[in-house]
Coordinates of C-alpha atoms in Angstrom, one line a residue:
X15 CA -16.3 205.3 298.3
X16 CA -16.5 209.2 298.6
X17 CA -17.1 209.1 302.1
X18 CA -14.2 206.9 303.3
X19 CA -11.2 208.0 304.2
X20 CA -8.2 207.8 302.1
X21 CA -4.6 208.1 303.9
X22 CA -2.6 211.1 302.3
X23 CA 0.4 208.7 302.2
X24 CA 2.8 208.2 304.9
X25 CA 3.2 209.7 308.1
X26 CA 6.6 211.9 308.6
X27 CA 7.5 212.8 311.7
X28 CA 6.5 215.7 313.0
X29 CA 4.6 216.6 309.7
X30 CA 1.4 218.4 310.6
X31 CA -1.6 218.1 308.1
X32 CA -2.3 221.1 305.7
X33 CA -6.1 222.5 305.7
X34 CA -7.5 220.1 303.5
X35 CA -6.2 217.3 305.1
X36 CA -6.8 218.7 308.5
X37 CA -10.7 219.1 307.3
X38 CA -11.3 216.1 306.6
X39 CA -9.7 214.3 309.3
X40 CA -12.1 216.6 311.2
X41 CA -14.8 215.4 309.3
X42 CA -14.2 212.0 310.3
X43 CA -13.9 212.8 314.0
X44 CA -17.2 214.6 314.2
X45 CA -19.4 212.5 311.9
X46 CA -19.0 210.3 315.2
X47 CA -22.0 210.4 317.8
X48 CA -19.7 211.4 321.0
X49 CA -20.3 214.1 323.9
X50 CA -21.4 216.1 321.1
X51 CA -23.9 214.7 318.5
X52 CA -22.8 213.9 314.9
X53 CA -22.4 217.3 313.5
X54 CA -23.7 215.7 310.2
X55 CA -26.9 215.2 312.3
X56 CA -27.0 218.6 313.3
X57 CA -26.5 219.9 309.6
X58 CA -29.4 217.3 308.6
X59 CA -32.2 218.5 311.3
X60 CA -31.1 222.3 311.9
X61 CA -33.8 223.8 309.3
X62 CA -37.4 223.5 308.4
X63 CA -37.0 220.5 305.9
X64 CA -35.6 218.2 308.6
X65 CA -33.5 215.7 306.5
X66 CA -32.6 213.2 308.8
X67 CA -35.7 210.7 308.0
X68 CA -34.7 211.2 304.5
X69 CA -31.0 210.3 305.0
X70 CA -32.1 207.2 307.3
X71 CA -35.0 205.7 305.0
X72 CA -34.5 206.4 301.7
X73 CA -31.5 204.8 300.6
X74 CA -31.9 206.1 296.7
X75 CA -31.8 209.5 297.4
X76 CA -30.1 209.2 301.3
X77 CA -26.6 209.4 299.6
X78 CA -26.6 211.9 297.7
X79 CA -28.2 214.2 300.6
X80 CA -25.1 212.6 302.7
X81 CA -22.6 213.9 300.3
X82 CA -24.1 217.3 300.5
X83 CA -24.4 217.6 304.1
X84 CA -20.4 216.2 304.3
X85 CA -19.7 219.6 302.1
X86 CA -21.8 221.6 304.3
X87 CA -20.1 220.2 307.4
X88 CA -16.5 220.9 305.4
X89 CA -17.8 224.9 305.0
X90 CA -19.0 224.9 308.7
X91 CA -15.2 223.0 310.1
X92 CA -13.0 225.6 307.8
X93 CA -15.5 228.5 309.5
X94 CA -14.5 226.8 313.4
X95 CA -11.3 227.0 312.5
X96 CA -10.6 230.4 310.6
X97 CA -12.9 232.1 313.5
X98 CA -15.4 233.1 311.1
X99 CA -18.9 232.7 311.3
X100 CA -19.9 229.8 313.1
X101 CA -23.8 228.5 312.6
X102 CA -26.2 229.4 315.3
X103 CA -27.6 225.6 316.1
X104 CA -24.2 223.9 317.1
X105 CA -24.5 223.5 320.6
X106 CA -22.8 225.2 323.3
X107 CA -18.9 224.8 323.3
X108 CA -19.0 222.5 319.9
X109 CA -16.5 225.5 318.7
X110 CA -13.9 224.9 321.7
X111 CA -13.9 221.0 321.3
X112 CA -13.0 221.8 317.9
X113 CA -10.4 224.3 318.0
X114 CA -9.3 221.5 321.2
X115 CA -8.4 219.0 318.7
X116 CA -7.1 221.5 316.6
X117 CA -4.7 222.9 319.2
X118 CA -3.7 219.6 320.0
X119 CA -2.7 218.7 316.6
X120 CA -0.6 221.4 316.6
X121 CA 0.9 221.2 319.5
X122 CA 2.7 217.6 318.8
X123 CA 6.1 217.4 319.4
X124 CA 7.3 213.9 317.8
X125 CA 10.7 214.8 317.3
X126 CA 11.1 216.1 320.7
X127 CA 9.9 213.4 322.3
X128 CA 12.0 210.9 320.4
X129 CA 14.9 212.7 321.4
X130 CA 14.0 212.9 325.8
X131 CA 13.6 209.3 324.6
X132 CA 17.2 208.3 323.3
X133 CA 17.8 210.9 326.1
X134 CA 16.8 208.7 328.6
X135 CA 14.4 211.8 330.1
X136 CA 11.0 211.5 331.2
X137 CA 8.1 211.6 328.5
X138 CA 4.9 212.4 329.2
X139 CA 2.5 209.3 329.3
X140 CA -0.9 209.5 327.2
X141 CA -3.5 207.0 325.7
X142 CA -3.3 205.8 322.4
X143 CA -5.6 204.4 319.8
X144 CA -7.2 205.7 316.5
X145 CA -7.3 209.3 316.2
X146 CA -10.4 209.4 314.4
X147 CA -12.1 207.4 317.0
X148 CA -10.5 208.9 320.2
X149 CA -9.0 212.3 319.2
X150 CA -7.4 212.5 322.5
X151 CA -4.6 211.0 321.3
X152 CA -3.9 214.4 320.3
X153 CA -0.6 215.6 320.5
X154 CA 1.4 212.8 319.8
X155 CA 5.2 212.8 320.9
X156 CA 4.0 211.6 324.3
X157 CA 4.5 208.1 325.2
X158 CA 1.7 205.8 324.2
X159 CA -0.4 203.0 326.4
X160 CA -3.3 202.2 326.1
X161 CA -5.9 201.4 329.2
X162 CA -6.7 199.7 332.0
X163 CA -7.6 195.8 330.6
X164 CA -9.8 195.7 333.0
X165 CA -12.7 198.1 331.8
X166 CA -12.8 195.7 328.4
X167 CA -15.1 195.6 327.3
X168 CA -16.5 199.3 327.6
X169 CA -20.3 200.1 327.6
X170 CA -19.8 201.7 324.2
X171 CA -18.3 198.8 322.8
X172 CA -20.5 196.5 324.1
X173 CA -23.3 198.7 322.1
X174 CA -21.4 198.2 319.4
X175 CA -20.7 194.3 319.9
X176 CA -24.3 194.2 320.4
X177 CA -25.4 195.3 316.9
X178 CA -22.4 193.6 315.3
X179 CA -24.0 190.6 316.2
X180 CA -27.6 190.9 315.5
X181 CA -26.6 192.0 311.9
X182 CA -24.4 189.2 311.8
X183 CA -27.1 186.6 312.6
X184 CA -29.9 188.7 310.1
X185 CA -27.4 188.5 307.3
X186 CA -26.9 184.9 307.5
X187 CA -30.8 184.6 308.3
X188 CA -31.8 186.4 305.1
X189 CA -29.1 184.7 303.1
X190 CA -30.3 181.1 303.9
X191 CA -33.2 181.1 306.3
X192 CA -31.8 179.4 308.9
X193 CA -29.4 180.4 312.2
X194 CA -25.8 180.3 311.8
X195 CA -24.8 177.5 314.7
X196 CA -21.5 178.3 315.0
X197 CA -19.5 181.7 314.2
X198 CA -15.9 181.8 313.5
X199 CA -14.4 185.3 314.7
X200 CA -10.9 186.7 314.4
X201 CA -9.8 188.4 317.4
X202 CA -7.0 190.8 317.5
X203 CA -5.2 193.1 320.3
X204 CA -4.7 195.9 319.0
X205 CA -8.3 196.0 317.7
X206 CA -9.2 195.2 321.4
X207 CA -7.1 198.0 322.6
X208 CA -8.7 200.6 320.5
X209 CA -12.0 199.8 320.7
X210 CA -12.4 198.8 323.6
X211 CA -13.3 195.2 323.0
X212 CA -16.2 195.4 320.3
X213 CA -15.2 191.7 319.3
X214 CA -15.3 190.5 323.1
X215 CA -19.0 191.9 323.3
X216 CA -19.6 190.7 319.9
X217 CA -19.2 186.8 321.0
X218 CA -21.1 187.6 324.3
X219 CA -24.0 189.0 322.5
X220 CA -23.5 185.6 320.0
X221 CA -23.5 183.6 323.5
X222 CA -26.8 185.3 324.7
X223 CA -24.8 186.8 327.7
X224 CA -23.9 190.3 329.0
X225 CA -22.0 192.7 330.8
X226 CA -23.5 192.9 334.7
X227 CA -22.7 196.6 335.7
X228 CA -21.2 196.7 339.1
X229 CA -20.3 200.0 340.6
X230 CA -16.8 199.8 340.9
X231 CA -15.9 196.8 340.3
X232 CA -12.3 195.5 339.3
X233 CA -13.3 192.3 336.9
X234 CA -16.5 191.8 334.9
X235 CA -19.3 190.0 335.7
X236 CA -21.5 188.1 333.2
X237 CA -25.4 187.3 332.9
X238 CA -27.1 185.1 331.2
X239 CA -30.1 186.5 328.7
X240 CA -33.0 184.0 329.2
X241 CA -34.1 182.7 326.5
X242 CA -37.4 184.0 326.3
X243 CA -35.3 187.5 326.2
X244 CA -33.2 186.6 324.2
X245 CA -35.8 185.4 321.1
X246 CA -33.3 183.1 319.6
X247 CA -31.0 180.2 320.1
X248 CA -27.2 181.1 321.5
X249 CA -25.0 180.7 318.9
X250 CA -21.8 179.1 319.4
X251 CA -18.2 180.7 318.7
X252 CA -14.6 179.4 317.4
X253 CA -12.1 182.1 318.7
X254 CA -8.9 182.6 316.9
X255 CA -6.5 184.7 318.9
X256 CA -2.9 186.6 317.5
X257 CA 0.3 186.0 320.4
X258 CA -0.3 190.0 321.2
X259 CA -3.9 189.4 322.5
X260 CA -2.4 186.3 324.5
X261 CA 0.6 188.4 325.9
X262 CA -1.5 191.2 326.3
X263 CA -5.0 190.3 327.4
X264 CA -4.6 186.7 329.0
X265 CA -7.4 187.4 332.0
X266 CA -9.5 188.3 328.8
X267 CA -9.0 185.1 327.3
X268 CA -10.3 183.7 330.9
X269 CA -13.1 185.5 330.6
X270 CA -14.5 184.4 327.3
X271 CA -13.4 180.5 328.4
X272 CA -15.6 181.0 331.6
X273 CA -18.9 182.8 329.7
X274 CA -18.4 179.6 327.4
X275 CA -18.3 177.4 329.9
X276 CA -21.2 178.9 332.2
X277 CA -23.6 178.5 329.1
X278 CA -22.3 174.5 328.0
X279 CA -23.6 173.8 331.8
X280 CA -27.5 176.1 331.2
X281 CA -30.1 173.3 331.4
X282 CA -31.5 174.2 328.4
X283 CA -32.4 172.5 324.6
X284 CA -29.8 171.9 322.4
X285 CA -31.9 173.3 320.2
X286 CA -32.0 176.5 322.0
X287 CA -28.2 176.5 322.6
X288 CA -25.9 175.5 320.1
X289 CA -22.5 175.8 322.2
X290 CA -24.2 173.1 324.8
X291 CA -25.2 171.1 321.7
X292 CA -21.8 170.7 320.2
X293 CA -20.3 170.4 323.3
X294 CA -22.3 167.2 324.5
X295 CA -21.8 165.6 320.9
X296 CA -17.7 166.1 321.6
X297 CA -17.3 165.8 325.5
X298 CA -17.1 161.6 325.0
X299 CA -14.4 161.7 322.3
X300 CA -12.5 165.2 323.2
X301 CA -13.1 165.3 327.2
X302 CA -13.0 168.8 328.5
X303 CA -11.4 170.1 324.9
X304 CA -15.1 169.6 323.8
X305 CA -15.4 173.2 325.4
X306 CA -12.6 174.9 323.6
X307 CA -13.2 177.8 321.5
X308 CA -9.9 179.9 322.1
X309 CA -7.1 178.7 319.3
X310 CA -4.1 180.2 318.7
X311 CA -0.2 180.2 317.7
X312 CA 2.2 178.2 320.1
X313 CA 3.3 180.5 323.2
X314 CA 6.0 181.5 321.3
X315 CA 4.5 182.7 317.9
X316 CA 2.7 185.7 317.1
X317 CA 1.3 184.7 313.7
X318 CA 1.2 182.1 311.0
X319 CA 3.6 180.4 308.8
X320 CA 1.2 180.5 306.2
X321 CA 1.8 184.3 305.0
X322 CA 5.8 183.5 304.8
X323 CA 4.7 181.0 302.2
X324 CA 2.3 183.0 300.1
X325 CA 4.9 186.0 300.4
X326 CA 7.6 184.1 299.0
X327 CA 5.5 181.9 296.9
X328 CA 6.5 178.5 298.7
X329 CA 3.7 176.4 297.5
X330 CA 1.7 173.8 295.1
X331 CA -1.7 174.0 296.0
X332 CA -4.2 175.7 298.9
X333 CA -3.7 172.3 300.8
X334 CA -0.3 173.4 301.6
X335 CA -1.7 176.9 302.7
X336 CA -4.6 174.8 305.0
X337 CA -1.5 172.6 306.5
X338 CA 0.5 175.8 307.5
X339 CA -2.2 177.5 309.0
X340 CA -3.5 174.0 311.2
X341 CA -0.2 173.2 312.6
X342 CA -0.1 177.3 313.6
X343 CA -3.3 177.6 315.5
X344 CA -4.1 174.3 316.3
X345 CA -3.4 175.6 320.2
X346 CA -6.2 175.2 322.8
X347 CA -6.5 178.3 325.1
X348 CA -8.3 177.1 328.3
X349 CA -8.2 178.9 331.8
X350 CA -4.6 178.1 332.8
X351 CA -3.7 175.8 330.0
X352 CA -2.6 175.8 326.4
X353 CA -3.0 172.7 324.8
X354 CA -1.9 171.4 321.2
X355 CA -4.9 169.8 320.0
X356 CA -5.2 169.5 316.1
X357 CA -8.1 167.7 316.8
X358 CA -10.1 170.2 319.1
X359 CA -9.2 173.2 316.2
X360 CA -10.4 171.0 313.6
X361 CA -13.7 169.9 315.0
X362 CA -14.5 172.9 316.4
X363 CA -13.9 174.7 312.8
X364 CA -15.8 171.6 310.9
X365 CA -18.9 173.4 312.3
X366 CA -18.3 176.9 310.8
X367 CA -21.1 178.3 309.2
X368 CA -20.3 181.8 309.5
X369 CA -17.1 183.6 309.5
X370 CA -15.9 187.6 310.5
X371 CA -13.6 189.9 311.9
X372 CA -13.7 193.1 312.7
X373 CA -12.3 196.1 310.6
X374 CA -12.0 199.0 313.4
X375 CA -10.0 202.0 311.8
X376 CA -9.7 204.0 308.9
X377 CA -6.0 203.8 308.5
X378 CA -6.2 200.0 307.1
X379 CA -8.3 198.6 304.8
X380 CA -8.3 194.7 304.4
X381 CA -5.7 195.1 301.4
X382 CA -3.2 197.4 303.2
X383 CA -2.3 194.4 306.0
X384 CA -1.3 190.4 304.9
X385 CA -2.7 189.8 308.3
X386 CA -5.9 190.3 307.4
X387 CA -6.1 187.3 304.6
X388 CA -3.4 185.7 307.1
X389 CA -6.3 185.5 309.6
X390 CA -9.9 186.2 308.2
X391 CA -8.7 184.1 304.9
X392 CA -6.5 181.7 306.6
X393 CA -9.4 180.7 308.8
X394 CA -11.7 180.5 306.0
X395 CA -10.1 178.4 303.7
X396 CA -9.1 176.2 306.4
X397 CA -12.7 176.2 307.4
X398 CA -13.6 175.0 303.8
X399 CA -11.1 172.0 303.3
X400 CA -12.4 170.8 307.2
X401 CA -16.0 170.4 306.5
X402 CA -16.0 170.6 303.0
X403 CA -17.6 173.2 302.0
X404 CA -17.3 177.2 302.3
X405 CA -18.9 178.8 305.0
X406 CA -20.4 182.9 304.6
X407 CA -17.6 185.5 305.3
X408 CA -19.0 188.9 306.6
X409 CA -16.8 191.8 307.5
X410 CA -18.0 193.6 310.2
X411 CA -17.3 197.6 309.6
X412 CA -16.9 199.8 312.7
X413 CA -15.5 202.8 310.8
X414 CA -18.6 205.0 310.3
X415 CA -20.8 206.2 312.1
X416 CA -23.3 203.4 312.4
X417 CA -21.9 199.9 312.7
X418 CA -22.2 197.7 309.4
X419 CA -21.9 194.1 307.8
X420 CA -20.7 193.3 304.4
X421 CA -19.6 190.7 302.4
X422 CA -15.8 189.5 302.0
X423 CA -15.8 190.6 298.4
X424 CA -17.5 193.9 299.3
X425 CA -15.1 194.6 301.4
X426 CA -12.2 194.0 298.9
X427 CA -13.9 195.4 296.3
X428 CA -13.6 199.0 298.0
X429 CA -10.7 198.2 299.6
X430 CA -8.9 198.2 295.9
X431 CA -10.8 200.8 294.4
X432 CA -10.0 203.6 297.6
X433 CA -6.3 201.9 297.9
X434 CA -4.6 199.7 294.8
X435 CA -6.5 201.6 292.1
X436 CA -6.8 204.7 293.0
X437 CA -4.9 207.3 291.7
X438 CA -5.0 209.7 294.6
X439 CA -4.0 207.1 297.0
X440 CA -1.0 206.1 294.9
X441 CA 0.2 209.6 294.2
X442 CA 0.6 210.0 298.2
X443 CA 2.2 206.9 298.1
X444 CA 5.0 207.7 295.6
X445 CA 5.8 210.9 297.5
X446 CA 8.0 208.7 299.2
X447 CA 11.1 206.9 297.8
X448 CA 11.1 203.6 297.3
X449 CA 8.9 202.6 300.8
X450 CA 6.2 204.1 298.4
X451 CA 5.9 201.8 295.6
X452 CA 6.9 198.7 298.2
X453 CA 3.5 199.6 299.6
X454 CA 1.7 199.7 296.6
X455 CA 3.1 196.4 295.8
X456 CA 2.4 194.9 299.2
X457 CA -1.4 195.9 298.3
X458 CA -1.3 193.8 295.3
X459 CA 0.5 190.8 297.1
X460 CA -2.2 190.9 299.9
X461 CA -4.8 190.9 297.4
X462 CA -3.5 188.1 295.9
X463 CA -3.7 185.9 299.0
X464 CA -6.9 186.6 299.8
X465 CA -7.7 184.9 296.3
X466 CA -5.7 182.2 297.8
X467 CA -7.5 182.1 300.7
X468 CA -11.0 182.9 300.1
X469 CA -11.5 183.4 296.2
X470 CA -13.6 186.4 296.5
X471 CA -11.1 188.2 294.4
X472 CA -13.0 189.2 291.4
X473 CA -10.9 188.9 288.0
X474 CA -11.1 192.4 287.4
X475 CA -9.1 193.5 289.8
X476 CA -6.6 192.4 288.7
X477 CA -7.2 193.2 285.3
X478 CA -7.3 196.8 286.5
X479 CA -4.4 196.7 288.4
X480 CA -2.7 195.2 285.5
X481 CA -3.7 198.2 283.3
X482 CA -3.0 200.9 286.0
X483 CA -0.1 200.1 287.7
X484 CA 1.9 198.4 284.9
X485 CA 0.4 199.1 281.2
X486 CA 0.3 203.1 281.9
X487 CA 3.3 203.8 280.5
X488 CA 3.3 206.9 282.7
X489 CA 2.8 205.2 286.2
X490 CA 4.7 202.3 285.3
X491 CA 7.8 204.6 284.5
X492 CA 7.2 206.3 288.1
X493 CA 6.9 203.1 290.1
X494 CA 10.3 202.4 288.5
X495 CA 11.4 205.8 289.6
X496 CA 10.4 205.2 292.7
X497 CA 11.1 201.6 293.3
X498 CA 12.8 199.8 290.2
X499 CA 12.5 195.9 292.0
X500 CA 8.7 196.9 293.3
X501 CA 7.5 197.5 289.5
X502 CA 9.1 194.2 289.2
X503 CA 7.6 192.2 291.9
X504 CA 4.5 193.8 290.8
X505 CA 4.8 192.0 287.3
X506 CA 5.7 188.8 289.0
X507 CA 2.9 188.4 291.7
X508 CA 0.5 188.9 288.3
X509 CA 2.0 186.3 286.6
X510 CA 1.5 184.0 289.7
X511 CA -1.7 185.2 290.2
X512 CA -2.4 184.2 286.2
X513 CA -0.6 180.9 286.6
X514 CA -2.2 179.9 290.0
X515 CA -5.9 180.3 288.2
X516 CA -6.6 183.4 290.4
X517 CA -6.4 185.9 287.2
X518 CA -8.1 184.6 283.8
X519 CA -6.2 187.2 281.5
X520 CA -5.8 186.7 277.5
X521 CA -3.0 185.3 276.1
X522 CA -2.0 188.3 274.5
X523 CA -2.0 190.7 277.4
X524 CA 0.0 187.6 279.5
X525 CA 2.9 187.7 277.5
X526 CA 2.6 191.4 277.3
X527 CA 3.1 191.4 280.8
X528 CA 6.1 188.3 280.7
X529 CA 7.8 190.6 278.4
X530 CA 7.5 193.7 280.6
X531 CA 8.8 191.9 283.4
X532 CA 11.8 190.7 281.3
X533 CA 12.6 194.4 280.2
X534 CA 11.9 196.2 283.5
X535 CA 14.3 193.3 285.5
X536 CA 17.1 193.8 283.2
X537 CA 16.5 198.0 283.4
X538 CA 17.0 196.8 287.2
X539 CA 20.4 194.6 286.3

């Protein structure tokens, strides 16, 4: 938790970050392998002691020595940028990529640019993404795109994709000896956008294809790995795509249908490849949807219906949830057609083992967004009530330096420890009025759908939430400053969290919380 990245609140336009803040944003961007090499790298093999194997291969101690080369990489940042003494081993012109972010930091000009906007005047154009991974989004005030579609996925993410996948397949393989057949994955846009398609070259890897590398070229190519190569069977996919990766990357969705379809057609074992398998047991009864693995919203939705009715708290039982979520993405995306196919989605899900997305920045944990249990725990619990049983939920983590998996409740687990319950967090939060405490409330609602959704919530959570946000006298009396009908809305998403069998909380501290809830609504009246 000490390592990751912790927002400082909101963003307010034109605010620049003070030095500690500007530190460890800094920290973030060069703890990243880039045209430079990790400057926590540097710090652990630039003396005689040489403590990079010891970081690497000895996880008991390896953390610790991380933390202390992070606060030797803090000194040696504050000396780049107060011009004092810089360390003889960084390498030529580290300090001038430095102060180069650093200038360009300052140098944003928000409000100005908003105005040549509502101006009508020309704005200069410049890439966007996550600063931490692609600092040359530096200055902002510019107007935004992002890049050319074509170059998705980019040889760095397909690195990336690479490893996501074989740590994908060696966690399920540990977990129950056996190969997941078919992977569930949540693809997004903007997560395309900014990483440059890590998911895309995830589900090629899963596939047993590649990227072909043609100088020049306008559209990629794909190989196939042989098998031999390759060392184990290709797994298959079920793609679930958002209406912004439809609008904005349809040729990509062409892409992935005609990888799936080149390997459904290898001459090869089923045995050997799990996407030909399933597609031969389905191609009598589903035709040529037996090769669908694109699913969607309808051409005119974005999103769900489902999250509208956890939000609002429109529903009996998870069935309901399930329902919402089928009749959403029950859409076939084929090359050139879109096809409403409950059946398709539902056989092609019946076959989950394995499901994941994604989580490519540091500004969002899974907590901070309902799309995230909209998507990752909408598919999964839809996934359970189709074949009957819960299939593994991994997250995969492209935040650090190294790409990682964990588990669901892992992931949620820190989420709520570096967001909901953490002081620090909520203090920047409550620095603004009323949006402040909305967000620390939307953190708790989000975390009760993805008990909904997944039920790898543990009860604690929301015990601790509970006693932090509402039971603190103190920080229950600013939330009402800040918000009056959020410290409300907290109290009621806890009841419903009790009631729906998500929370098991004493009877005592229950109607505690009933009766708080009483007298903070009438405070509100």
């Amino acid at each position: 938790m000490k390592k990751r990245l912790i927002p400082h609140g909101l963003h307010i336009l034109d605010t620049k970050p003070d030095e500690e803040e500007l530190v460890d944003y800094l920290l973030g961007v060069l703890r990243i392998d880039r045209e430079y090499p990790s400057l926590l790298k540097l710090l652990a093999s630039c003396d005689e002691t040489d403590r990079t194997d010891n970081v690497e291969k000895h996880p008991e101690t390896g953390s610790l020595l991380k933390s202390e080369l992070e606060d030797e990489a803090k000194n040696v940042i504050l000396s780049i940028i107060k011009k004092g003494n810089v360390p003889s081993y960084l390498p030529d012109g580290y300090n001038e990529f430095v102060e180069g972010i650093v200038s360009n930091i300052n140098d944003s000009k928000e409000a100005e640019g908003l105005l040549k906007a509502l101006d009508g005047k020309f704005i200069t154009p410049s890439r966007g993404g996550d600063p931490i991974r692609d600092p040359e989004v530096y200055p902002t005030g510019r107007a935004m795109y992002a890049f050319d579609p074509r170059q998705i996925p980019t040889v760095a993410a397909e690195t990336r994709g690479q490893q996501a996948a074989e740590l994908l397949i060696n966690s399920y393989r540990e977990e129950h000896g056996t190969y997941p057949q078919r992977v569930g994955i949540v693809l997004w846009g903007f997560e395309t956008l900014k990483t440059g398609g890590d998911t895309i070259a995830t589900i090629l890897a899963l596939l047993g294809m590649r990227i072909k590398h043609q100088k020049g070229a306008w559209f990629k190519n794909i190989e196939v790995i042989p098998l031999e190569v390759l060392g184990r069977p290709r797994i298959d996919v079920t793609i679930t795509i958002c209406g912004i990766f439809r609008d904005t990357l349809a040729t990509h969705i062409d892409f992935i249908n005609r990888a799936i379809r080149r390997v459904t057609r290898l001459e090869e074992s089923p045995e050997d490849n799990y996407p030909r398998k399933h597609y031969l047991e389905d191609e009598e009864e589903l035709g040529d949807l037996a090769m669908a693995r694109v699913f969607g919203p309808a051409p005119a939705e974005y999103a769900t219906s489902m999250r509208t009715m956890v939000e609002n708290g429109n529903w009996e039982d998870e069935e309901e949830l399930v329902e919402s979520y089928q009749d959403s993405m029950k859409y076939a995306y084929q090359e050139g057609n879109i096809t409403e196919s409950s059946e398709a989605f539902n056989r092609a899900l019946s076959r989950v083992d394995l499901v994941t997305q994604e989580r490519d920045n540091t500004e969002y944990e899974v907590t901070d967004l309902d799309h995230y249990y909209e998507f990752l725990g909408g598919l999964a619990r839809t996934i359970e009530s189709t074949r009957g049983e819960k299939a593994d939920i991994l997250v995969v983590d492209s935040t650090e330096e190294e790409v990682q998996v964990e588990g669901l409740s892992q992931t949620i687990r820190r989420a709520s420890r570096t967001r909901l319950l953490n002081p620090s967090w909520i203090d920047g939060m409550l620095k603004h009025e009323f949006h402040g405490a909305q967000k620390v409330q939307d953190s708790l609602e989000y975390l009760m759908g993805f008990a909904a959704t997944t039920g790898q919530v543990e009860n604690w959570l929301f015990d601790e939430a509970a006693d932090k946000l509402l039971f603190d006298e103190e920080m229950r009396e600013r939330i009402q400053e800040n918000n009056p009908y959020a410290a409300v809305k907290m109290g009621e998403i806890l009841l419903e969290t009790e009631r729906r069998g998500y929370w098991e909380a004493d009877e005592d501290k229950i109607k505690k919380l009933r009766d708080l809830v009483v007298k903070m609504d009438a405070e509100v009246e």
